[in-house]
mmCIF file of C-alpha atoms and ligand atoms in Angstrom:
data_model
loop_
_atom_site.group_PDB
_atom_site.id
_atom_site.type_symbol
_atom_site.label_atom_id
_atom_site.label_comp_id
_atom_site.label_asym_id
_atom_site.label_seq_id
_atom_site.Cartn_x
_atom_site.Cartn_y
_atom_site.Cartn_z
ATOM 1 C CA MET A 1 99.213 104.634 131.641
ATOM 2 C CA LEU A 2 98.474 102.051 129.622
ATOM 3 C CA ASN A 3 98.946 102.248 126.250
ATOM 4 C CA LEU A 4 98.154 99.681 124.020
ATOM 5 C CA ILE A 5 98.250 98.997 120.152
ATOM 6 C CA LEU A 6 95.869 96.298 119.296
ATOM 7 C CA PHE A 7 97.085 95.028 115.575
ATOM 8 C CA GLY A 8 96.022 93.249 112.972
ATOM 9 C CA PRO A 9 94.631 93.139 109.692
ATOM 10 C CA PRO A 10 91.033 94.231 108.769
ATOM 11 C CA GLY A 11 88.757 91.198 110.177
ATOM 12 C CA ALA A 12 91.312 89.873 112.875
ATOM 13 C CA GLY A 13 88.946 90.324 115.876
ATOM 14 C CA LYS A 14 90.274 93.743 117.015
ATOM 15 C CA GLY A 15 86.909 95.734 117.401
ATOM 16 C CA THR A 16 85.680 92.445 120.122
ATOM 17 C CA GLN A 17 88.791 92.190 121.948
ATOM 18 C CA SER A 18 89.198 95.800 122.021
ATOM 19 C CA GLU A 19 85.736 95.690 124.055
ATOM 20 C CA LYS A 20 87.139 93.229 126.438
ATOM 21 C CA ILE A 21 90.266 95.076 127.705
ATOM 22 C CA ILE A 22 88.035 98.320 128.080
ATOM 23 C CA ALA A 23 85.909 97.318 130.105
ATOM 24 C CA LYS A 24 88.847 94.975 131.916
ATOM 25 C CA TYR A 25 91.370 97.873 132.139
ATOM 26 C CA ASN A 26 89.007 100.933 132.310
ATOM 27 C CA LEU A 27 91.065 102.336 128.666
ATOM 28 C CA ILE A 28 89.984 104.890 126.083
ATOM 29 C CA HIS A 29 88.866 103.527 122.975
ATOM 30 C CA LEU A 30 90.586 104.985 119.675
ATOM 31 C CA SER A 31 88.997 103.353 116.783
ATOM 32 C CA THR A 32 89.940 105.510 113.987
ATOM 33 C CA GLY A 33 87.551 103.746 111.480
ATOM 34 C CA ASP A 34 85.136 104.443 114.409
ATOM 35 C CA LEU A 35 86.292 108.460 113.885
ATOM 36 C CA LEU A 36 86.425 108.660 110.266
ATOM 37 C CA ARG A 37 82.476 106.809 110.630
ATOM 38 C CA SER A 38 81.535 109.273 112.998
ATOM 39 C CA GLU A 39 82.868 112.146 110.674
ATOM 40 C CA ILE A 40 80.919 110.894 107.831
ATOM 41 C CA GLN A 41 76.996 110.361 109.970
ATOM 42 C CA ALA A 42 78.312 113.900 110.384
ATOM 43 C CA GLY A 43 78.745 114.925 106.952
ATOM 44 C CA SER A 44 81.871 116.620 107.731
ATOM 45 C CA GLU A 45 84.036 117.790 104.509
ATOM 46 C CA LEU A 46 86.401 115.577 106.189
ATOM 47 C CA GLY A 47 84.276 112.880 106.452
ATOM 48 C CA LEU A 48 83.288 113.085 102.716
ATOM 49 C CA LYS A 49 86.840 113.009 101.540
ATOM 50 C CA ALA A 50 87.441 110.764 103.851
ATOM 51 C CA LYS A 51 84.478 108.222 102.968
ATOM 52 C CA THR A 52 85.725 108.047 99.222
ATOM 53 C CA LEU A 53 89.120 106.728 100.061
ATOM 54 C CA MET A 54 87.019 104.240 102.907
ATOM 55 C CA ASP A 55 84.893 103.197 100.070
ATOM 56 C CA GLN A 56 87.642 102.342 97.950
ATOM 57 C CA GLY A 57 89.405 99.951 101.109
ATOM 58 C CA ILE A 58 92.709 102.982 100.672
ATOM 59 C CA LEU A 59 94.649 104.326 104.241
ATOM 60 C CA VAL A 60 92.859 108.074 104.306
ATOM 61 C CA PRO A 61 96.569 110.153 104.376
ATOM 62 C CA ASP A 62 98.371 110.268 107.606
ATOM 63 C CA GLU A 63 97.399 113.771 108.482
ATOM 64 C CA VAL A 64 94.120 112.952 109.144
ATOM 65 C CA VAL A 65 93.685 109.941 111.226
ATOM 66 C CA ILE A 66 97.016 112.319 112.887
ATOM 67 C CA GLY A 67 95.576 115.052 113.650
ATOM 68 C CA MET A 68 92.109 112.812 115.038
ATOM 69 C CA ILE A 69 94.737 111.390 117.666
ATOM 70 C CA ASP A 70 95.595 114.278 118.524
ATOM 71 C CA ASN A 71 92.296 115.813 119.192
ATOM 72 C CA LYS A 72 91.720 113.065 121.230
ATOM 73 C CA LEU A 73 94.464 112.775 123.270
ATOM 74 C CA LYS A 74 94.510 116.515 124.583
ATOM 75 C CA GLU A 75 90.590 115.724 125.293
ATOM 76 C CA HIS A 76 91.286 113.047 127.375
ATOM 77 C CA ARG A 77 93.928 113.611 129.496
ATOM 78 C CA ASP A 78 92.844 112.461 133.041
ATOM 79 C CA ALA A 79 92.822 108.889 131.047
ATOM 80 C CA ALA A 80 93.997 105.512 132.758
ATOM 81 C CA GLY A 81 95.223 105.238 129.081
ATOM 82 C CA PHE A 82 94.281 103.983 126.035
ATOM 83 C CA ILE A 83 93.359 101.697 123.602
ATOM 84 C CA PHE A 84 94.859 102.245 119.372
ATOM 85 C CA ASP A 85 92.683 100.025 117.368
ATOM 86 C CA GLY A 86 93.678 100.194 113.664
ATOM 87 C CA PHE A 87 95.501 102.490 114.071
ATOM 88 C CA PRO A 88 99.219 103.322 113.785
ATOM 89 C CA ARG A 89 98.562 101.946 110.333
ATOM 90 C CA THR A 90 101.563 103.438 108.980
ATOM 91 C CA VAL A 91 105.404 103.842 110.081
ATOM 92 C CA LYS A 92 104.492 107.406 109.967
ATOM 93 C CA GLN A 93 102.004 107.003 111.848
ATOM 94 C CA SER A 94 103.574 105.116 114.762
ATOM 95 C CA GLU A 95 106.342 108.200 115.030
ATOM 96 C CA ALA A 96 103.755 110.385 114.645
ATOM 97 C CA LEU A 97 102.024 108.338 117.989
ATOM 98 C CA ASP A 98 105.377 108.044 120.216
ATOM 99 C CA ASN A 99 106.261 111.984 119.332
ATOM 100 C CA LEU A 100 102.335 112.565 120.603
ATOM 101 C CA LEU A 101 102.542 110.548 123.553
ATOM 102 C CA ALA A 102 106.110 111.809 124.746
ATOM 103 C CA ARG A 103 104.728 115.311 124.714
ATOM 104 C CA TYR A 104 103.328 114.360 127.748
ATOM 105 C CA ASN A 105 105.299 112.049 128.855
ATOM 106 C CA GLU A 106 104.071 108.834 127.972
ATOM 107 C CA SER A 107 104.841 106.064 125.605
ATOM 108 C CA ILE A 108 103.486 103.034 124.703
ATOM 109 C CA SER A 109 103.387 99.846 126.860
ATOM 110 C CA VAL A 110 102.916 96.862 124.340
ATOM 111 C CA MET A 111 100.906 96.047 120.700
ATOM 112 C CA VAL A 112 99.235 93.008 120.784
ATOM 113 C CA ALA A 113 98.930 91.613 117.340
ATOM 114 C CA LEU A 114 96.285 88.908 116.337
ATOM 115 C CA VAL A 115 97.488 87.141 114.221
ATOM 116 C CA VAL A 116 94.568 85.534 111.190
ATOM 117 C CA ASP A 117 94.929 83.876 107.610
ATOM 118 C CA ASP A 118 93.941 85.639 104.837
ATOM 119 C CA ASN A 119 91.807 83.147 104.103
ATOM 120 C CA GLU A 120 89.697 83.258 107.761
ATOM 121 C CA LEU A 121 90.088 87.274 107.211
ATOM 122 C CA LEU A 122 88.159 87.021 104.225
ATOM 123 C CA ALA A 123 85.455 84.808 105.413
ATOM 124 C CA ARG A 124 84.997 86.432 108.044
ATOM 125 C CA LEU A 125 84.988 89.806 106.539
ATOM 126 C CA LEU A 126 81.992 88.715 104.021
ATOM 127 C CA ASN A 127 79.794 87.210 106.952
ATOM 128 C CA ARG A 128 79.854 90.062 108.460
ATOM 129 C CA GLY A 129 78.875 92.030 105.970
ATOM 130 C CA LYS A 130 75.760 90.774 106.160
ATOM 131 C CA THR A 131 74.805 92.750 109.339
ATOM 132 C CA SER A 132 77.676 95.480 109.832
ATOM 133 C CA GLY A 133 76.440 97.541 107.043
ATOM 134 C CA ARG A 134 79.357 98.635 106.183
ATOM 135 C CA PRO A 135 80.021 99.413 102.453
ATOM 136 C CA ASP A 136 83.694 98.424 102.950
ATOM 137 C CA ASP A 137 82.761 94.843 104.089
ATOM 138 C CA GLN A 138 80.627 94.063 101.290
ATOM 139 C CA ASN A 139 82.475 92.488 98.340
ATOM 140 C CA GLU A 140 85.221 90.321 98.288
ATOM 141 C CA GLU A 141 87.503 92.408 95.766
ATOM 142 C CA LEU A 142 87.487 95.503 98.011
ATOM 143 C CA ILE A 143 88.156 92.936 101.010
ATOM 144 C CA THR A 144 91.276 91.793 98.993
ATOM 145 C CA LYS A 145 92.000 94.948 98.648
ATOM 146 C CA ARG A 146 91.868 96.382 102.087
ATOM 147 C CA ILE A 147 93.564 93.230 102.979
ATOM 148 C CA GLN A 148 96.594 93.956 100.537
ATOM 149 C CA GLU A 149 97.040 97.456 102.114
ATOM 150 C CA TYR A 150 96.738 96.280 105.128
ATOM 151 C CA ASN A 151 99.868 93.770 103.669
ATOM 152 C CA ASN A 152 101.904 97.289 101.638
ATOM 153 C CA LYS A 153 101.509 99.524 104.566
ATOM 154 C CA THR A 154 100.704 98.595 107.854
ATOM 155 C CA ARG A 155 102.556 95.026 108.467
ATOM 156 C CA PRO A 156 105.791 96.590 108.777
ATOM 157 C CA VAL A 157 104.440 98.896 111.611
ATOM 158 C CA ALA A 158 104.839 95.613 113.655
ATOM 159 C CA ASP A 159 108.652 95.677 112.919
ATOM 160 C CA TYR A 160 108.604 98.994 114.095
ATOM 161 C CA TYR A 161 107.301 97.935 117.412
ATOM 162 C CA GLN A 162 109.127 94.841 117.051
ATOM 163 C CA GLU A 163 112.607 97.202 117.160
ATOM 164 C CA GLN A 164 111.474 98.929 120.210
ATOM 165 C CA GLY A 165 111.171 95.092 122.307
ATOM 166 C CA LYS A 166 106.841 95.988 122.306
ATOM 167 C CA PHE A 167 105.779 93.390 120.391
ATOM 168 C CA VAL A 168 103.508 90.274 120.889
ATOM 169 C CA ALA A 169 101.902 87.595 118.504
ATOM 170 C CA VAL A 170 98.795 86.097 119.874
ATOM 171 C CA ASN A 171 97.391 83.827 117.544
ATOM 172 C CA GLY A 172 93.355 85.058 116.503
ATOM 173 C CA ILE A 173 91.283 82.169 115.404
ATOM 174 C CA GLY A 174 90.357 80.106 118.016
ATOM 175 C CA ASP A 175 87.481 81.107 121.325
ATOM 176 C CA ILE A 176 87.510 84.611 121.904
ATOM 177 C CA GLU A 177 88.143 84.235 125.539
ATOM 178 C CA LEU A 178 90.790 82.388 125.147
ATOM 179 C CA ILE A 179 92.437 84.889 122.748
ATOM 180 C CA PHE A 180 91.194 87.577 125.081
ATOM 181 C CA GLY A 181 93.559 85.453 128.094
ATOM 182 C CA GLU A 182 96.522 85.645 125.795
ATOM 183 C CA ILE A 183 96.019 89.549 125.797
ATOM 184 C CA THR A 184 95.934 89.854 128.997
ATOM 185 C CA LYS A 185 98.603 87.393 129.892
ATOM 186 C CA ALA A 186 100.379 90.044 127.261
ATOM 187 C CA ILE A 187 99.600 92.583 129.007
ATOM 188 C CA SER A 188 100.469 91.469 132.595
ATOM 189 C CA ALA A 189 103.956 91.018 130.909
ATOM 190 C CA ALA A 190 104.556 94.822 129.680
HETATM 191 P P1 AMP B 201 89.102 99.990 110.135
HETATM 192 O O1 AMP B 201 87.300 100.154 110.558
HETATM 193 O O2 AMP B 201 89.708 100.138 110.867
HETATM 194 O O3 AMP B 201 89.244 98.691 109.413
HETATM 195 O O4 AMP B 201 89.096 101.121 108.669
HETATM 196 C C1 AMP B 201 88.004 101.347 107.885
HETATM 197 C C2 AMP B 201 88.790 102.174 106.568
HETATM 198 O O5 AMP B 201 89.073 103.658 107.554
HETATM 199 C C3 AMP B 201 90.132 101.726 106.469
HETATM 200 O O6 AMP B 201 90.084 100.773 104.984
HETATM 201 C C4 AMP B 201 90.670 103.217 105.528
HETATM 202 O O7 AMP B 201 90.406 103.477 104.390
HETATM 203 C C5 AMP B 201 90.407 104.178 106.649
HETATM 204 N N1 AMP B 201 91.453 104.151 108.490
HETATM 205 C C6 AMP B 201 91.010 103.742 109.055
HETATM 206 N N2 AMP B 201 92.198 103.899 110.195
HETATM 207 C C7 AMP B 201 93.662 104.899 109.785
HETATM 208 C C8 AMP B 201 94.228 104.589 109.871
HETATM 209 N N3 AMP B 201 94.790 104.760 110.712
HETATM 210 N N4 AMP B 201 95.046 105.411 108.831
HETATM 211 C C9 AMP B 201 94.658 105.283 107.233
HETATM 212 N N5 AMP B 201 93.211 104.469 106.965
HETATM 213 C C10 AMP B 201 92.432 104.651 107.765
#
């Protein structure tokens, strides 16, 4: 199996690149942000609880997203592999993911990090907010909060996979096809 983590701050281009990776490698896309937004749409209790935090740009509890990923891994036992997008976002989530995959004698193949500076992220997210309809893309304060959450809680996840020798950084600014080319190189080397 190819199990890829696409890593990076909000607005780094994970969604855009995920689509291209899925098309090329036939992977199952697991975005915890998308899964949470589906729960909100469905009006579930979990969705209602998550929405309060998401609307403030704060991470939802680890147990919530770990449970969702657990269910999806069970659902897709015959997959060629997975692309994890927006997950793991804390070291606790990383440890849980490694344990869940180990149950199936699987592991993370590689983490590819898209590197984009904070000014560019803010500009991209404000622009995305014009059309995304996402409440958390609408104002500068909220976007800054999300980038702060990333810097405080999520950055250490990169070190976690670096220690396992699985971390590759790719410049996330520039032509989408060129960035995709760099990602495919990292995957081939994994
Ligand atoms: P995203 O679509 O990945 O930008 O996620 C949108 C929001 O959903 C985040 O700001 C968090 O509130 C929540 N969220 C998504 N994935 C996670 C995760 N792995 N851990 C905690 N919160 C998450």
